[in-house]
Tab-separated table of C-alpha atoms and ligand atoms in Angstrom:
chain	number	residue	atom	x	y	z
A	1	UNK	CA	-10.985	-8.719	-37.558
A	2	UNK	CA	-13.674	-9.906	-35.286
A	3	UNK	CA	-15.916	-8.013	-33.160
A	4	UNK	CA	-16.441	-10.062	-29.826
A	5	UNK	CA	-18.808	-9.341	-27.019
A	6	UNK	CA	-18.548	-10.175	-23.414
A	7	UNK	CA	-21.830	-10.593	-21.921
A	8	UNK	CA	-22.064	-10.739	-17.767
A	9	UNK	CA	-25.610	-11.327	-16.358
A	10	UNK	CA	-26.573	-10.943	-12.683
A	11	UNK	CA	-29.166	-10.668	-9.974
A	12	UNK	CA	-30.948	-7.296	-8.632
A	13	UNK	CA	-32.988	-7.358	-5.434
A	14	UNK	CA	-35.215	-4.955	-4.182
A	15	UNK	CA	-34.879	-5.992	-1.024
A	16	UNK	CA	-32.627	-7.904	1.854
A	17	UNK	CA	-35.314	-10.246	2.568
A	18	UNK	CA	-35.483	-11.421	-1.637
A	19	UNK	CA	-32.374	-12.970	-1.047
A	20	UNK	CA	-31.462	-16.586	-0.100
A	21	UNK	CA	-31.658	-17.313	3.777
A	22	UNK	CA	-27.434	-17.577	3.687
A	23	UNK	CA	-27.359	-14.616	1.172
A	24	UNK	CA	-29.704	-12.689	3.669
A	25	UNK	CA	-27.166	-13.548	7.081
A	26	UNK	CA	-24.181	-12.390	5.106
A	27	UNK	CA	-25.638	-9.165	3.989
A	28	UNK	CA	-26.608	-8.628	7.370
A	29	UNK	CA	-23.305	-9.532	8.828
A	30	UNK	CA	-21.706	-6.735	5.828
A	31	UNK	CA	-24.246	-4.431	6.962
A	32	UNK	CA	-22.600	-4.721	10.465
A	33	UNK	CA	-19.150	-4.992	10.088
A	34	UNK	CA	-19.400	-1.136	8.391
A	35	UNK	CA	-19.481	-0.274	12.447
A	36	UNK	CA	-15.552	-1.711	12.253
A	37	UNK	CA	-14.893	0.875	9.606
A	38	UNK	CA	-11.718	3.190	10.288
A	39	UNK	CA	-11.922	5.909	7.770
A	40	UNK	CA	-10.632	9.239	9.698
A	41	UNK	CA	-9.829	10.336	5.397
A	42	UNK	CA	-12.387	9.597	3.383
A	43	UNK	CA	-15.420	9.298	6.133
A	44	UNK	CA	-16.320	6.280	3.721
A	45	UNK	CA	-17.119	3.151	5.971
A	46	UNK	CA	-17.150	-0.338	4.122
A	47	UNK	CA	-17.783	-3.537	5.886
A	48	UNK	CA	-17.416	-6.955	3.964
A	49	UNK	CA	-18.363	-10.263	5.154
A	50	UNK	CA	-17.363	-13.582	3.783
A	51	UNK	CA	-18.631	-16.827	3.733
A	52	UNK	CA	-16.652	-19.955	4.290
A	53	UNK	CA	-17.572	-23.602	3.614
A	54	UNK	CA	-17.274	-24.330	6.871
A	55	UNK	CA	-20.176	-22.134	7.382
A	56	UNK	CA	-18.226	-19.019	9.121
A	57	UNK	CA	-18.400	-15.771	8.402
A	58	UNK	CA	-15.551	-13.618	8.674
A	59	UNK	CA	-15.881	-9.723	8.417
A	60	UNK	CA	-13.936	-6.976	7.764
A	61	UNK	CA	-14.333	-3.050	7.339
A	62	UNK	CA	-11.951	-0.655	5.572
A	63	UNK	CA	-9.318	0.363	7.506
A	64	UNK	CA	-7.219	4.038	6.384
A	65	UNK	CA	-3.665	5.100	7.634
A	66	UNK	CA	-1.895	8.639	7.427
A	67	UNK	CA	0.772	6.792	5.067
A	68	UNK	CA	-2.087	6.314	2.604
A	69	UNK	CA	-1.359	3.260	0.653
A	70	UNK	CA	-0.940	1.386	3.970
A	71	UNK	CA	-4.463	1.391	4.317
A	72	UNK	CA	-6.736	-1.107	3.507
A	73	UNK	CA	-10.353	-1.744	1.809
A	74	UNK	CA	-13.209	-3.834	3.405
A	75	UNK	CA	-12.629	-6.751	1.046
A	76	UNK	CA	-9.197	-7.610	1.275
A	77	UNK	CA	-9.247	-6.826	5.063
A	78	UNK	CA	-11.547	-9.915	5.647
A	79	UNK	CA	-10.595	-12.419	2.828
A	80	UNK	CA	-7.030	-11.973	4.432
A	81	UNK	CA	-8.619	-12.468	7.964
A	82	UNK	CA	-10.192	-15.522	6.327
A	83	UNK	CA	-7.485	-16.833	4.307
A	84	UNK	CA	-4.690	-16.332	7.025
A	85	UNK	CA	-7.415	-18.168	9.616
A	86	UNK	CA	-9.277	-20.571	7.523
A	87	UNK	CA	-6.473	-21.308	4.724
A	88	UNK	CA	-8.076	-24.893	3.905
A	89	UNK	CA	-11.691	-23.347	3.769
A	90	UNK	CA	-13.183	-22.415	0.264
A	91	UNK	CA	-14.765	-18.866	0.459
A	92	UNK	CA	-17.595	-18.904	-0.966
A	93	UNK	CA	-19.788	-16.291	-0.531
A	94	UNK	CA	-18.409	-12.210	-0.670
A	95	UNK	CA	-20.967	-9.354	0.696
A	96	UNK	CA	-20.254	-5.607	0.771
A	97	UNK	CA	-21.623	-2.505	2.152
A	98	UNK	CA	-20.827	1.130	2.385
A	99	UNK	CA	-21.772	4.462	2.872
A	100	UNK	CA	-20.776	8.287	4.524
A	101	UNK	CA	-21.330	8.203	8.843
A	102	UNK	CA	-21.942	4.745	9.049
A	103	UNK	CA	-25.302	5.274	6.847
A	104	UNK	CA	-26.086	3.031	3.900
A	105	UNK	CA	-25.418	4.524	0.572
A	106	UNK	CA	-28.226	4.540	-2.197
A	107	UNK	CA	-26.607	2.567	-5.063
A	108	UNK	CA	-24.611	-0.855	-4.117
A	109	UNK	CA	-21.336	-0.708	-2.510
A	110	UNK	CA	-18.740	-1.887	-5.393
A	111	UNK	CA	-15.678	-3.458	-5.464
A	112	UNK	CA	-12.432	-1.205	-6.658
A	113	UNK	CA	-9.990	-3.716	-9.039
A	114	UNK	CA	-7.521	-4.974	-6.032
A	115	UNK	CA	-10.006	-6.762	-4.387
A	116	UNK	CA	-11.456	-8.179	-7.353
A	117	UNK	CA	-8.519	-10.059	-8.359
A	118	UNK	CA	-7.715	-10.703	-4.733
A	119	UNK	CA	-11.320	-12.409	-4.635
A	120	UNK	CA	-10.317	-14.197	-8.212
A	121	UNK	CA	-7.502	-15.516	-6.578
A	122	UNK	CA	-9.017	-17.069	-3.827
A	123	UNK	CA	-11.417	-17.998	-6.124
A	124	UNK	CA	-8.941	-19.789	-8.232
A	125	UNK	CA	-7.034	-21.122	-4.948
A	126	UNK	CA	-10.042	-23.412	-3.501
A	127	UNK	CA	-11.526	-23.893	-7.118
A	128	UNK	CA	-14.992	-22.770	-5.787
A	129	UNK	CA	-16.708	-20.180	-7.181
A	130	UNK	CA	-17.512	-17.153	-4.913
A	131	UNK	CA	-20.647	-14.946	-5.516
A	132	UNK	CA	-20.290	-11.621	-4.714
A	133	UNK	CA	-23.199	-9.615	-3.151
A	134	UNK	CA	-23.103	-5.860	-3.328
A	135	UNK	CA	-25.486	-4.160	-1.314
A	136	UNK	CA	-27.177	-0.493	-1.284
A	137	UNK	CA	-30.096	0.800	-0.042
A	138	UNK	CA	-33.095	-0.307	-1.343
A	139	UNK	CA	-30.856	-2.329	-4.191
A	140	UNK	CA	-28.552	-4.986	-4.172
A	141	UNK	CA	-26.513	-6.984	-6.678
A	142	UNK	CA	-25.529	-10.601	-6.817
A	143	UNK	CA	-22.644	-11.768	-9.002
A	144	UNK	CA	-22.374	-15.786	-9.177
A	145	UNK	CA	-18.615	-15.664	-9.414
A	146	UNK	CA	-15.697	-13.476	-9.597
A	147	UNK	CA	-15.375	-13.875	-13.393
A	148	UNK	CA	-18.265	-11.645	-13.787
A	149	UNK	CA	-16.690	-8.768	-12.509
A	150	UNK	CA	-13.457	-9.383	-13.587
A	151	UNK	CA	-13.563	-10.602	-17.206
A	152	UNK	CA	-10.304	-11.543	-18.773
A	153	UNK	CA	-8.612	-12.649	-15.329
A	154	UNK	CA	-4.915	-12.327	-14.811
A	155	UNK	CA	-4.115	-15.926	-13.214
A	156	UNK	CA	-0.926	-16.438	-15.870
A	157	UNK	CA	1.919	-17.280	-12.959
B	1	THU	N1	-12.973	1.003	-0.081
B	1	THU	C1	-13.240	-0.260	0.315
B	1	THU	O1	-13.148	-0.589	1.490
B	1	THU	N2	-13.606	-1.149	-0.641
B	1	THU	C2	-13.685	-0.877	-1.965
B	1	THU	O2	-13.888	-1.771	-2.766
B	1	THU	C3	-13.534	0.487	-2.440
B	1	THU	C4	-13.048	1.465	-1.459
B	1	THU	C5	-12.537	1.969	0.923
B	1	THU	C6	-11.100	2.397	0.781
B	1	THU	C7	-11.118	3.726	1.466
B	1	THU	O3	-10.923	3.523	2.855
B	1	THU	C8	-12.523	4.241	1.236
B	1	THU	O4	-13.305	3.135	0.847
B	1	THU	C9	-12.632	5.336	0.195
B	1	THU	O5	-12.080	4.940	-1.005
């Protein structure tokens, strides 16, 4: 037997204006499309933004239905708004936000493990590595590709 490690490193910020000038507009743009949240349920809004390399920005915010699982999170409601518009466009760039009433939460906004391997999909799809920026108040996270927050990827079929 063999004990291995996975090691994942990353970036913190202290604050929206440490980040790269691109980094900084899709934050901003995450930050904004939280206002697009639907969340009647859990009064958690979520806005996502991505980053094509065509230079758009698509959002998206969490959207919740009565028939629960017909609802949908922030993530996955704009990479499919991206994919289904821009299918030839590489996404490169992934930015969340959330919080209760529209308000930022404290620690960052993170992914749950369907949009993950949605995003390593894409990912995989335009063979372009997508950072993903999670952003809370006062603290935000930068991830230079999907594999670092989704170790051991499922991309068998
Ligand atoms: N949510 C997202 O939009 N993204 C995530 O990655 C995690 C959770 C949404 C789903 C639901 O509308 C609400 O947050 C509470 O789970």
């Amino acid at each position: 037997m063999t004990e291995k490690e996975i090691k994942i490193s990353f970036h913190e910020y202290k604050s929206l204006d440490e980040l790269e000038p691109l980094d900084k507009e899709l934050a901003h743009a995450a930050i904004e499309a939280m206002s697009g949240s639907y969340a009647p349920y859990s009064h958690f809004n979520v806005g996502a933004a991505v980053r094509l390399s065509n230079g758009v920005i698509v959002k998206g915010a969490n959207q919740e239905n009565a028939a629960f699982p017909s609802g949908l999170c922030a993530e996955r409601t704009a990479m499919f708004a991206a994919g289904a518009s821009y299918p030839d466009k590489a996404m490169e760039s992934l930015a969340l936000a959330g919080g209760v009433m529209g308000r930022l939460a404290k620690s960052p906004a993170t992914p749950c493990g369907a949009c993950r391997q949605v995003m390593a999909q894409y990912q995989a799809k335009h063979g372009h590595p997508m950072s993903v920026i999670m952003i809370g108040d006062g603290i935000i996270w930068k991830f230079d590709k999907v594999d670092d927050i989704l170790p051991l990827i499922f991309d068998s079929i």
